[in-house]
Structure formats: structure tokens, C-alpha cells
Coordinates of C-alpha atoms and ligand atoms in Angstrom, one line a residue:
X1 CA 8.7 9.4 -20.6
X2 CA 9.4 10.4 -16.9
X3 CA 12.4 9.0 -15.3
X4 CA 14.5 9.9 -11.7
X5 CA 18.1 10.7 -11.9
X6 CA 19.9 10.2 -8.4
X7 CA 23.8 11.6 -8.4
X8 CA 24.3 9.1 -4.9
X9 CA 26.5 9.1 -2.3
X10 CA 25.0 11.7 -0.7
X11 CA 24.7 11.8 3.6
X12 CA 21.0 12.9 4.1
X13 CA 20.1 14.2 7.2
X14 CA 16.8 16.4 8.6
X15 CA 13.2 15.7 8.6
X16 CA 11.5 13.8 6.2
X17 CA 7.4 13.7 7.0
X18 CA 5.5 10.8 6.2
X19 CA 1.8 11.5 4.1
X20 CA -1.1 9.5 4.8
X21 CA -1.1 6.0 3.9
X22 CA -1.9 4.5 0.2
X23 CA -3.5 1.5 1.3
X24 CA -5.9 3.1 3.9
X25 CA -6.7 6.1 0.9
X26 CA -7.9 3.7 -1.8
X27 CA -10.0 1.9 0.5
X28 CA -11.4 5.0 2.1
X29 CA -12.0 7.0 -0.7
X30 CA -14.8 4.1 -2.6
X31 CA -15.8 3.1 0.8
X32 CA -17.2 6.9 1.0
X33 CA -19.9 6.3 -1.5
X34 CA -21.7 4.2 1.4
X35 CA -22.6 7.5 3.0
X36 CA -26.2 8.6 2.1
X37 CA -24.7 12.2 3.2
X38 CA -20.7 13.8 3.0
X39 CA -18.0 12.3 3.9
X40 CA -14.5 14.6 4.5
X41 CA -11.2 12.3 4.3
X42 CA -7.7 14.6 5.2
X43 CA -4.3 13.6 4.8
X44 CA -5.3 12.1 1.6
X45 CA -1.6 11.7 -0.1
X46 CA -1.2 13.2 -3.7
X47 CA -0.5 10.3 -6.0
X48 CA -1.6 8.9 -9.2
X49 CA -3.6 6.3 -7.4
X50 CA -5.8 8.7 -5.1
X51 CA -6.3 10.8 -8.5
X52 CA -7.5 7.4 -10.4
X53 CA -9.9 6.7 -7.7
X54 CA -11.3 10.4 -7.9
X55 CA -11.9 9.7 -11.5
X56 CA -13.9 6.9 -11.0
X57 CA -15.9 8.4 -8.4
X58 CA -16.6 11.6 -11.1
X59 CA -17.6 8.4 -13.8
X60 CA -20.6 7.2 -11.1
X61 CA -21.5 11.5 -11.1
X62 CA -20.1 12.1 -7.1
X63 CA -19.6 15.2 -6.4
X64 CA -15.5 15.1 -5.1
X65 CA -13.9 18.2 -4.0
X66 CA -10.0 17.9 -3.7
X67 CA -8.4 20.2 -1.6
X68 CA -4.1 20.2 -0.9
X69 CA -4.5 17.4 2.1
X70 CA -8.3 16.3 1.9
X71 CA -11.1 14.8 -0.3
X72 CA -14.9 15.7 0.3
X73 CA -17.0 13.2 -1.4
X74 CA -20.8 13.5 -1.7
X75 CA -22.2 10.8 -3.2
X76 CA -26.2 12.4 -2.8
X77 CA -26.3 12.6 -7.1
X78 CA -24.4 9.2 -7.6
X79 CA -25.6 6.8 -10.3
X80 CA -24.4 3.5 -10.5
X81 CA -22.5 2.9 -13.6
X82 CA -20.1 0.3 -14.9
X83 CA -17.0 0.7 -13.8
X84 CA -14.7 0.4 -17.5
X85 CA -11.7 -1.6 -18.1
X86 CA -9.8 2.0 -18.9
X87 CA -10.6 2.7 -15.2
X88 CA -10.5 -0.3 -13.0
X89 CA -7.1 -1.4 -14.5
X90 CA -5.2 1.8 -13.6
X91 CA -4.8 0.4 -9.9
X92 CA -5.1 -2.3 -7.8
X93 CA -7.5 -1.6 -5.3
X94 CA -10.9 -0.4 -8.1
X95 CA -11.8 -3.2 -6.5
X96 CA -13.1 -1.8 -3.3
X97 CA -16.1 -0.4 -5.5
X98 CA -16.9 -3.9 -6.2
X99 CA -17.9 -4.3 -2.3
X100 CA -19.3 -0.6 -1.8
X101 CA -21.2 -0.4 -4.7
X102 CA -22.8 -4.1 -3.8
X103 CA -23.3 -2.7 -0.5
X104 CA -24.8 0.6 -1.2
X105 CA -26.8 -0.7 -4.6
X106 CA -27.0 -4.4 -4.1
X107 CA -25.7 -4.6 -7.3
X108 CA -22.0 -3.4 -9.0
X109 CA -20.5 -3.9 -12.9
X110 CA -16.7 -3.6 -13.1
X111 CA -13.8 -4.8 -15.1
X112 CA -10.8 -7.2 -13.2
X113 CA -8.2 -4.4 -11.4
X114 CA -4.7 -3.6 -12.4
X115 CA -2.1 -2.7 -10.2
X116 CA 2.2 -4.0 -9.9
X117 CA 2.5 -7.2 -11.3
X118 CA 4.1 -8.9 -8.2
X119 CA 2.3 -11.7 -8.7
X120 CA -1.4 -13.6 -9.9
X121 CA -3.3 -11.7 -7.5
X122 CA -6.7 -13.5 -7.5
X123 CA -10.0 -12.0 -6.1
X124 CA -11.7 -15.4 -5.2
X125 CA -11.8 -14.8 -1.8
X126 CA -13.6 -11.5 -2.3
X127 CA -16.0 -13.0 -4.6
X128 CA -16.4 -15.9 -2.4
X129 CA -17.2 -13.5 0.4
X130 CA -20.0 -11.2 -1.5
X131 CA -21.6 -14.9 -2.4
X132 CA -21.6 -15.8 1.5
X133 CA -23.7 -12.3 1.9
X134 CA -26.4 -13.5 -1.2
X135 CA -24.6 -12.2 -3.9
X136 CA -24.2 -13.6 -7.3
X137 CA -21.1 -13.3 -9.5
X138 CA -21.3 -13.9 -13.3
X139 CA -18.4 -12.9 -15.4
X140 CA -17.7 -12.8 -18.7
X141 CA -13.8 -12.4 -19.4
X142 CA -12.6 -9.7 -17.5
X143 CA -15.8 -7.8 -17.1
X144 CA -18.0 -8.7 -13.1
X145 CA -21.6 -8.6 -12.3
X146 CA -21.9 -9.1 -8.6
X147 CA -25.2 -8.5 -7.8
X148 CA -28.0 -9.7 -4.8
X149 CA -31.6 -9.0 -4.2
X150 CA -31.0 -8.7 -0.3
X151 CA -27.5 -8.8 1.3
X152 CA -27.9 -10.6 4.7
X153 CA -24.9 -11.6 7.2
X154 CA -23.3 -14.1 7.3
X155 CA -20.3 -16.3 8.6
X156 CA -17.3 -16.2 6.1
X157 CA -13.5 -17.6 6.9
X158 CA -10.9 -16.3 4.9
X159 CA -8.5 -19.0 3.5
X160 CA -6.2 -16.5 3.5
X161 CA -6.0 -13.3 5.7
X162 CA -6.0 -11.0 2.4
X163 CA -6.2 -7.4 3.1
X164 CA -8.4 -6.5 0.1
X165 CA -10.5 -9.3 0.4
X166 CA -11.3 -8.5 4.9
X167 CA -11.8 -4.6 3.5
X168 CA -14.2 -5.7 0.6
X169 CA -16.7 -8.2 2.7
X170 CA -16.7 -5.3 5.1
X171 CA -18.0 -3.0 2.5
X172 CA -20.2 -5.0 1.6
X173 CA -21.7 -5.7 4.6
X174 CA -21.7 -2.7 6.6
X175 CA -25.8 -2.6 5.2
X176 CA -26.0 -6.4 5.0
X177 CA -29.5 -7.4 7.5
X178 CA -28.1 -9.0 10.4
X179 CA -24.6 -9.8 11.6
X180 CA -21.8 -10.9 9.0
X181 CA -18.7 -12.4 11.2
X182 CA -15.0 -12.6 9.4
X183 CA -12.6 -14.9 10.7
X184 CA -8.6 -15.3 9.9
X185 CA -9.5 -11.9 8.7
X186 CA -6.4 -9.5 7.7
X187 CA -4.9 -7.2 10.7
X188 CA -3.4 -4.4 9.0
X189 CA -3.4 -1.2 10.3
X190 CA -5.1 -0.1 6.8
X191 CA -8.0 -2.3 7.7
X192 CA -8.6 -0.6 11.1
X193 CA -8.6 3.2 9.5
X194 CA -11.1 1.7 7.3
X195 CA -13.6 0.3 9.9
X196 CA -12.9 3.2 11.8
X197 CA -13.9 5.5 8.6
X198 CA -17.1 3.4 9.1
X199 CA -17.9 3.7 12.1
X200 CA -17.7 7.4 11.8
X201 CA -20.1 7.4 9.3
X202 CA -23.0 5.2 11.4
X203 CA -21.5 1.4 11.1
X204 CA -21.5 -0.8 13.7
X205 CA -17.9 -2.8 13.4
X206 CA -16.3 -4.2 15.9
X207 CA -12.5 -6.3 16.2
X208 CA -11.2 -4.6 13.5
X209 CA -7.3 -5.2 14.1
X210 CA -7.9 -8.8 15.3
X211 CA -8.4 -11.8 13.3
X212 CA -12.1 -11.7 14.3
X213 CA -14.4 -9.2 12.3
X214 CA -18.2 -8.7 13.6
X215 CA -19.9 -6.3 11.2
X216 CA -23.7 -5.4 12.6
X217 CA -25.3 -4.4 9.4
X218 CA -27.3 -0.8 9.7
X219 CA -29.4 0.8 7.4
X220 CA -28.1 4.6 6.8
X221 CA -24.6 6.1 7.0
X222 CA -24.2 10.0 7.9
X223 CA -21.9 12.3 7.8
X224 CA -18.8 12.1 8.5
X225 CA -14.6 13.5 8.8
X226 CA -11.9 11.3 9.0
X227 CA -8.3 11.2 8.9
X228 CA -5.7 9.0 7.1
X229 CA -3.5 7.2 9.3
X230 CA 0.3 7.5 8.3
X231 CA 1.8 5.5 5.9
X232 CA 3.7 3.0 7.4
X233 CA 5.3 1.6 4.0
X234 CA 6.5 5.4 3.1
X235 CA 7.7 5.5 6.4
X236 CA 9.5 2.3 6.4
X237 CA 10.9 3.2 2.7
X238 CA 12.9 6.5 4.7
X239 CA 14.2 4.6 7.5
X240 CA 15.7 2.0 5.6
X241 CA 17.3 5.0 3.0
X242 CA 18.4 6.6 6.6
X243 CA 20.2 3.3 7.4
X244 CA 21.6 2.9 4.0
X245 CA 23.0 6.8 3.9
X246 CA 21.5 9.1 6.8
X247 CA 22.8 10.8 9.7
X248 CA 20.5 12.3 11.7
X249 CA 18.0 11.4 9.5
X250 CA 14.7 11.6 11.3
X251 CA 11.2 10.6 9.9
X252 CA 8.4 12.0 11.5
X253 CA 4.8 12.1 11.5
X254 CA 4.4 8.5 11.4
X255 CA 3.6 5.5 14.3
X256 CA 6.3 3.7 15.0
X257 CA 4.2 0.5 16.5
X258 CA 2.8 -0.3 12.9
X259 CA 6.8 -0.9 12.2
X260 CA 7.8 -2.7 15.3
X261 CA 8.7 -5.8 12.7
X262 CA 10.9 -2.8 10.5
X263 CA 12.8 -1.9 13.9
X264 CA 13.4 -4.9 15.4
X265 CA 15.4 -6.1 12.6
X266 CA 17.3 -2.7 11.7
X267 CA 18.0 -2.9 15.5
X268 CA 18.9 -6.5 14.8
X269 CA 21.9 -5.7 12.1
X270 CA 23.1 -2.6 14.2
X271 CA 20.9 0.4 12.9
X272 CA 21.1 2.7 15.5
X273 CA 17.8 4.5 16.0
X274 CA 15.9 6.8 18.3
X275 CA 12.3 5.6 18.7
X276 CA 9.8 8.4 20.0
X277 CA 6.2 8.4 19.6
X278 CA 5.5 9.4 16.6
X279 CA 9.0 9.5 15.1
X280 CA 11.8 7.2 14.2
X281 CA 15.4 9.1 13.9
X282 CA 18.5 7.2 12.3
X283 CA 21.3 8.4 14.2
X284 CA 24.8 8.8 13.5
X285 CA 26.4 5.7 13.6
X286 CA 29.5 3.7 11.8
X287 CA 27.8 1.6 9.4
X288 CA 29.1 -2.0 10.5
X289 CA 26.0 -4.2 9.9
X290 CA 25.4 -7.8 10.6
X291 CA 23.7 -10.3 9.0
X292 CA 20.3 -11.1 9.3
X293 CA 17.2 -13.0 8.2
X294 CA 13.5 -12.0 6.6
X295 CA 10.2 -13.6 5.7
X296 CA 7.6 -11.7 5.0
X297 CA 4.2 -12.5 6.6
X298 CA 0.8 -10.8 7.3
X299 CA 0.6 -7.9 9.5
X300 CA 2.1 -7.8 12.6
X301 CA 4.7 -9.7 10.6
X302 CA 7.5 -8.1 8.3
X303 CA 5.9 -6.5 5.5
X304 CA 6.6 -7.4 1.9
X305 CA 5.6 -4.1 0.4
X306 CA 9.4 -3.4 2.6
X307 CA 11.1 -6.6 1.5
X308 CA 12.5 -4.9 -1.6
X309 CA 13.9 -2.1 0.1
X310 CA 15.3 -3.8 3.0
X311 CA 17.0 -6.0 0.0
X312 CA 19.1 -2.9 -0.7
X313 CA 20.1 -2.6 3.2
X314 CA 21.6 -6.8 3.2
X315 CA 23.7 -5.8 0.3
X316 CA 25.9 -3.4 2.9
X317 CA 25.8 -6.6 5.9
X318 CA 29.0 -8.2 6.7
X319 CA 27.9 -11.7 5.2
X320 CA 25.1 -13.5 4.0
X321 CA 21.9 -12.7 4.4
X322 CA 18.3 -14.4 3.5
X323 CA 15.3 -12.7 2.1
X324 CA 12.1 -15.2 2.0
X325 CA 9.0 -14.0 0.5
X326 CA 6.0 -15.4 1.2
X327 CA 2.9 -13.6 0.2
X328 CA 3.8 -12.6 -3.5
X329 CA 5.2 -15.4 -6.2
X330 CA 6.7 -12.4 -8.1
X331 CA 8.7 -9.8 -5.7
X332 CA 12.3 -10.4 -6.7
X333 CA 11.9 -8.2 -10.0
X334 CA 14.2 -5.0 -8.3
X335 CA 17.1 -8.1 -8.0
X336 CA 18.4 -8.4 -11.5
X337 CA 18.8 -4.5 -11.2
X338 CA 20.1 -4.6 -7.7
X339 CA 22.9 -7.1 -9.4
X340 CA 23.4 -4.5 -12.3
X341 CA 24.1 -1.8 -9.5
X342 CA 27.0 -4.3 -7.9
X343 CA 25.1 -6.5 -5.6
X344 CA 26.0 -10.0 -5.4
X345 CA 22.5 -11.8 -4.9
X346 CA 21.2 -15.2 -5.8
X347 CA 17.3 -16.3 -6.2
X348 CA 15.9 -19.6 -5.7
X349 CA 12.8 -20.6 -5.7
X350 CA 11.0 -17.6 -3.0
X351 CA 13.8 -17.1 -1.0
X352 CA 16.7 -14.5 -2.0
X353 CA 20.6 -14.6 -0.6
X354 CA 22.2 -11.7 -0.3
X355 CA 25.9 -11.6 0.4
X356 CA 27.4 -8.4 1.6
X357 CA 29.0 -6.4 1.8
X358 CA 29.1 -4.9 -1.9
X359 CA 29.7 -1.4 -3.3
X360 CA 27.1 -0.3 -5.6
X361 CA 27.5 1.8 -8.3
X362 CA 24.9 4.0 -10.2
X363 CA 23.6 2.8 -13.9
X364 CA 20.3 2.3 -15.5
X365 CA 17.7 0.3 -13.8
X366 CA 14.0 0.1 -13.9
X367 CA 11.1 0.2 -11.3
X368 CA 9.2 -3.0 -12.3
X369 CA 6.4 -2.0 -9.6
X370 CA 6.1 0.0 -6.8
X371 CA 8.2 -1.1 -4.0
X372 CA 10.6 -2.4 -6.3
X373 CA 11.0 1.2 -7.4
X374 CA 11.3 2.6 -3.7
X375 CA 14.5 -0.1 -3.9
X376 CA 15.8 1.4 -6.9
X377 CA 15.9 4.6 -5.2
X378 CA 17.1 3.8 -2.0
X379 CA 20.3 1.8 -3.9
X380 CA 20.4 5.1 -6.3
X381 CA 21.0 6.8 -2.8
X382 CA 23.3 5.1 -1.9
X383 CA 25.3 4.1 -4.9
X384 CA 28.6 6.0 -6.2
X385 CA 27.7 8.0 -9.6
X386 CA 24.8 8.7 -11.5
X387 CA 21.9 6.0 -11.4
X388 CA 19.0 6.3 -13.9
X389 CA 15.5 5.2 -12.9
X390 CA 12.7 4.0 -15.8
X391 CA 9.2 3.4 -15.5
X392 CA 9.0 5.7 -12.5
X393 CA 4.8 5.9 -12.7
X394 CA 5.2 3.2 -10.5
X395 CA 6.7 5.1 -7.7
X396 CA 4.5 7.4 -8.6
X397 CA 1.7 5.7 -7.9
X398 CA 2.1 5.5 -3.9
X399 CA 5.4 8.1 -3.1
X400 CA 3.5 11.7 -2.3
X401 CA 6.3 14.5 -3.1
X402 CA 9.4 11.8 -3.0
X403 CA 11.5 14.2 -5.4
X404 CA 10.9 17.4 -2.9
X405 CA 11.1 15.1 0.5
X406 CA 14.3 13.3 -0.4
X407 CA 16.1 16.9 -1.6
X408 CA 15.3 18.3 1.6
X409 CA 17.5 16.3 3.2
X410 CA 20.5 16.3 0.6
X411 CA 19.6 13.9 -1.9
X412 CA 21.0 15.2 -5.5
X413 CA 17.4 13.8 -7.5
X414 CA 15.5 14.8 -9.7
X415 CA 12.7 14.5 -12.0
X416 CA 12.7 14.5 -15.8
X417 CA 10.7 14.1 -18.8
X418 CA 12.5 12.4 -21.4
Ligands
EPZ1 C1 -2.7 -5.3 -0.2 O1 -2.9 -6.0 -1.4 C2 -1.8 -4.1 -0.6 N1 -2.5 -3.3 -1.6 C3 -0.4 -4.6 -1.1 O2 0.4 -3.5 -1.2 C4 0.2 -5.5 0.0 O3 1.4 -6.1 -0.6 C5 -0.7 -6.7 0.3 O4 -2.0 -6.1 0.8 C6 -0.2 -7.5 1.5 O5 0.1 -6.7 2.6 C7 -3.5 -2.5 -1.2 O6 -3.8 -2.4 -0.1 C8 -4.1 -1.8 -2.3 P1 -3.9 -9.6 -0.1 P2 -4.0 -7.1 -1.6 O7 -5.3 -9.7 -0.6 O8 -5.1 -6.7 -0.7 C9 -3.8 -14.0 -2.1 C10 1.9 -2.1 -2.3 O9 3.1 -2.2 -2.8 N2 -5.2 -13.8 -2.4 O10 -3.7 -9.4 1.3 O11 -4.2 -7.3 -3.0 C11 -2.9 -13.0 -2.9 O12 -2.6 -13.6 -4.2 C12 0.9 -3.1 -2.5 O13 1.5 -1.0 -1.7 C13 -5.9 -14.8 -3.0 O14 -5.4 -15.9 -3.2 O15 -3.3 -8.3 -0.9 C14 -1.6 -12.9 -2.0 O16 -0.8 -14.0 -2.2 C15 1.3 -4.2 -3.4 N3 -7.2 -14.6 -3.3 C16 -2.2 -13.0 -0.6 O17 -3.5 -13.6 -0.7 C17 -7.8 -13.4 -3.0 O18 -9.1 -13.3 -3.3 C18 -2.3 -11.7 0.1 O19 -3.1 -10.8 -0.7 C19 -7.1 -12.4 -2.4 C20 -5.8 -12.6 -2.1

């Protein structure tokens, strides 16, 4: 068993660079198999999920050749397999196979996705989407055949403006005949690197970034080199750990628009930062923060993948503060720990009050999922004594090097094998 042991109370200052970004990866590395050629992806982060996705491109026989910061995939031997439960439940987003595979083979055989247990996480609006473009869906417990004898475009409004869902249709459709239109599609930045990625290769997208989707279907993809946009979530995740115990902590390597929601609200309770183009700095500052309120929302909105961190940030705020989370029923798991550690926090219903300011002190706590993990160790940071982190796969899973980056600016952490 892994854990992280974090000796806190430690001022961290110098350079932390941010990897590529998780969610753009493991939707760029399945949408590669759409290429009829080679596709090159750099600054493909090193975590468990990029490795899972690798493995299920070697199960469908593509040729992937992982270098230190890039992936080329050649898809030109592929066979369409099933996708097994053993695979598609090691992460979330196995899922974007479902789309590229329909879109490449018009037909695709997978098991339901895993991923952090923040909540039900249906795939209805995906399914409903492939169905729009001709497909059928039969499944039989967990296992999905979506298959179509000719994918044609079509015009599909998302009940919600799900991320995985606006990236899947897209996948799907990027060889669809004729036009496919998305509307209340999602805005992420994730979604942009994606259609960009696929426009590289041949696709003609257009409004990617806007609610408004138009994907012209075409009938090859080339070639093709693309890079991963920065992670914004990592990013966010080390200015929020700069706020709670940095001085001069700079993160770099990152764009700072994607976290103009992050900013505002750090500048909001007193943060005082140094915004430059492609780095945010924490300066040195006395740490005297006010109150303030969050609710999570779709992109450009405040993210809830940083919810759980900024959580750990309200419990230093002189008074009470609110967390409301709107987009997943179960993202309060990193509380109960956060109350172990000192902080005085009450949860009712999806909304979160924090009252500030408390002292925390280091015991054991668990990361439940990801981003509840990136809370434990920002409070581990920050806490007096010795905090000891369990289930850390799930930081894992979407941190690249955050042992190595967090000592390099004086954090006392470490990894162990138990
Ligand atoms: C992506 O998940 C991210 N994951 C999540 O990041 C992130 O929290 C989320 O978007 C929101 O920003 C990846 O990119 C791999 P959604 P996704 O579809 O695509 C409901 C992290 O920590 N919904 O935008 O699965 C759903 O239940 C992770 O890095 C349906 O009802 O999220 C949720 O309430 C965790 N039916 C809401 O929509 C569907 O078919 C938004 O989900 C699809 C979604």
C-alpha cells in the first residue's frame, strides 16, 4: 500500500511547473485512433490514467510509443476489440473510445467506465447523442454495444453541458456524412485542445469554446502533432497550496485566463498574487483572509475539480464561509477528514459552511478521489505535525511528479510503500 507522509508547516517558495492537462490527455489520447495515419501528442503528463489509456490502446493492437513528455500513436494495424471491464473501469474517461471507435468503425463494445466516485455519473447524454448520429445502444448490465450502419449529422442539444458527453458526440462525428450541430455544449478549455487535436488531423470543427458546436463530417484524418494545453486543475491545486503556506511561491507554465474564476476569488479574500502571462506567483503577504463565497458551475465558472482544495483555504478566513457544489451530488468526502485535521465545517444538503479561522493539525486522513486528495495535501501542507495520506492512487491518477514538484519548493513529503 502507497501512502504520502507530509511533516507541514513548511513556507514553500520557488517554481512549481504545471504538466499538461489530465482532462485534455484522456480525450486526446482515444481520440488519436481516428487518424488513418500518426498522430504525435507532447506534454502528455505521467500518471496512472495516461498509462491506463495506453493499455487500452495496446488491447485494440496500436502501435503507441511513449517517450518522457509525448505519445505517438499509430493506429494503421488497429483491430477493433472489446474494450473489458478490467480496462474501462480503471478511469473515467475509457469512455471516449466509446465515441472514436463508433466514429472510426461505426461500431464499439465496451464495459461502463470507472473513475472517483463523486457522484452517479451517468452517460445518457452521450448515448443519447451517438443515437441522434444513427447509432444503436443495446446493453446488457454493464457491458455497451453502440453500433450504426452509417453515422450521419445531426442536431443534438445537451440537457446538460457535460464535458464528456460535448467531447464524445464530437468523436463521433468528426466522420459522421453531413453536418452534426451541438448546442448548450460544454466550454472547457479541455474541449477546445480536443477539437483543435482534430482539426490538426483533417476535421472540420468549428465553435469549440462556445456553447455552439458545428462538426462538418470528413472522410480521412492525416497526420498529425499536437500539444497538451496546461493543466489548469494542477495549476489551480499550487496556487491555492501557495495561498495556504507560500511565499514567493510561483507557478508557471500554465494560462492564467483558464483560472480567471480561481483568481478573482483568491484576490477576493486577500491573496496577494502577481498575474503574468503564463504564470501566477503568490507573493509574500500576511495571511489575513476574508470571507467569501463559492458555487461551482461549468466552465468559465468556478471549477469543482478546485472546490475541495479551495475548502482547505476557507478554513484559514476570518469567519464563515460557503462552499455550494453544484455539478457533483458527492464532493464533500475530503470534509469529514478536513474536521479530523481541526476544521470546523458543517454539510447540509450541497452546500458546505466553513468557519474560520482554525488551526489544523496533521493525523491520518484518506483521499476518497482525486481532488479530494489534492485537499488532503494541501491541509497536510499546511497543518502542524505529521499528516498521513491513504489511498493515494487517487492522486496518483491526475498529479504528474507531485512528490518531486512540492519538495522543490520546501515541502517535507514523501512517498512510501507500506
Ligand atoms: C469531466 O467529467 C472531468 N473529467 C471531471 O474531472 C470534472 O469534474 C467534470 O468534467 C466537470 O468539469 C474528465 O474530463 C475525465 P460532465 P465528466 O459530463 O465529463 C451529469 C477530475 O477531478 N451528466 O461534465 O464526467 C453528471 O452526472 C474529474 O479531474 C449526466 O447527467 O463530467 C454531472 O452532474 C472528476 N449525464 C454533470 O452532468 C451524462 O450523460 C457534469 O458532468 C453526462 C453527465
Amino acid at each position: 500500500m502507497k501512502i504520502i507522509e507530509i511533516e507541514g508547516a513548511k513556507e514553500l517558495t520557488g517554481t512549481i511547473r504545471v504538466s499538461g492537462a489530465k482532462n485534455a490527455t484522456v480525450a486526446l489520447i482515444p481520440a488519436a485512433i481516428l487518424t488513418d495515419e500518426e498522430a504525435t501528442i507532447c506534454n502528455v503528463p505521467e500518471i496512472t490514467d495516461t498509462e491506463a489509456l495506453c493499455d487500452i490502446l495496446r488491447l485494440l493492437n496500436v502501435n503507441v510509443n511513449r517517450s518522457t513528455e509525448s505519445v505517438v500513436i499509430n493506429p494503421t494495424d488497429m483491430v477493433n476489440t472489446e474494450i473489458t471491464e478490467p480496462y474501462s473501469k480503471k478511469l473515467r474517461a475509457s469512455y471516449y473510445f466509446m465515441g472514436a471507435l463508433l466514429g472510426k468503425y461505426k461500431k464499439a463494445v465496451m464495459y461502463f467506465p470507472g473513475g472517483c466516485s463523486i457522484g452517479a455519473r451517468p452517460i445518457d447524454l452521450h448515448l443519447k447523442g451517438f443515437e441522434a448520429l444513427g447509432a444503436k445502444v443495446t446493453s446488457d448490465k454493464n457491458k455497451y454495444i453502440v453500433e450504426a450502419e452509417e453515422l450521419k449529422g445531426a442536431n443534438i442539444y445537451l440537457d446538460i453541458a457535460s464535458v464528456g458527453a460535448t467531447i464524445n458526440i464530437m468523436l463521433a462525428a468528426v466522420k459522421a456524412k453531413g453536418t452534426t450541430v451541438i448546442d448548450n455544449a460544454a466550454k472547457e478549455p479541455e474541449i477546445v485542445n480536443v477539437a483543435t487535436f482534430l482539426n490538426n488531423m483533417g476535421a472540420k470543427i468549428t465553435g469549440a469554446g462556445t456553447s455552439t458546436i458545428k462538426i462538418q463530417g470528413v472522410e480521412h484524418l492525416h497526420k498529425c502533432f499536437h500539444e497538451v494545453i496546461p493543466d489548469r486543475i494542477e495549476a489551480g491545486t499550487y496556487v491555492i497550496i501557495g495561498a495556504l503556506c507560500g511565499k514567493n511561491l510561483r507557478v508557471d507554465n500554465m494560462i492564467p485566463e483558464h483560472l480567471d474564476s480561481l483568481i478573482s476569488k483568491l484576490e477576493e479574500i486577500g491573496v496577494k498574487l502577481e498575474v503574468g502571462a503564463d504564470y501566477v506567483e503568490v507573493l509574500e503577504h500576511e495571511r489575513n483572509y476574508k470571507t467569501t463565497n463559492i458555487k461551482t458551475a461549468v466552465y468559465p465558472g468556478f471549477p469543482t475539480d478546485l472546490q475541495q482544495p479551495f475548502t482547505v483555504l476557507l478554513t484559514q478566513c476570518n469567519g464563515k464561509s460557503k462552499v455550494t457544489e453544484t455539478i457533483w451530488e458527492n464532493r464533500f468526502m475530503h470534509i469529514p477528514y478536513l474536521k479530523d485535521l481541526g476544521a470546523d465545517i458543517e454539510v447540509k444538503n450541497q452546500t458546505a459552511t466553513v468557519l474560520g479561522p482554525t488551526e489544523l493539525k496533521g493525523c491520518q486522513v484518506v483521499a476518497t478521489d482525486l481532488r479530494a486528495g489534492a485537499a488532503m495535501v494541501a491541509a497536510g501542507l499546511l497543518a502542524s505535525g505529521t499528516t498521513t495520506i491513504t489511498n493515494v492512487e487517487h492522486i496518483l491518477r491526475g498529479y504528474e511528479d507531485i512528490i518531486e514538484k512540492l519538495s522543490d519548493v520546501g515541502a517535507k513529503i514523501t512517498l512510501k510503500e507500506i
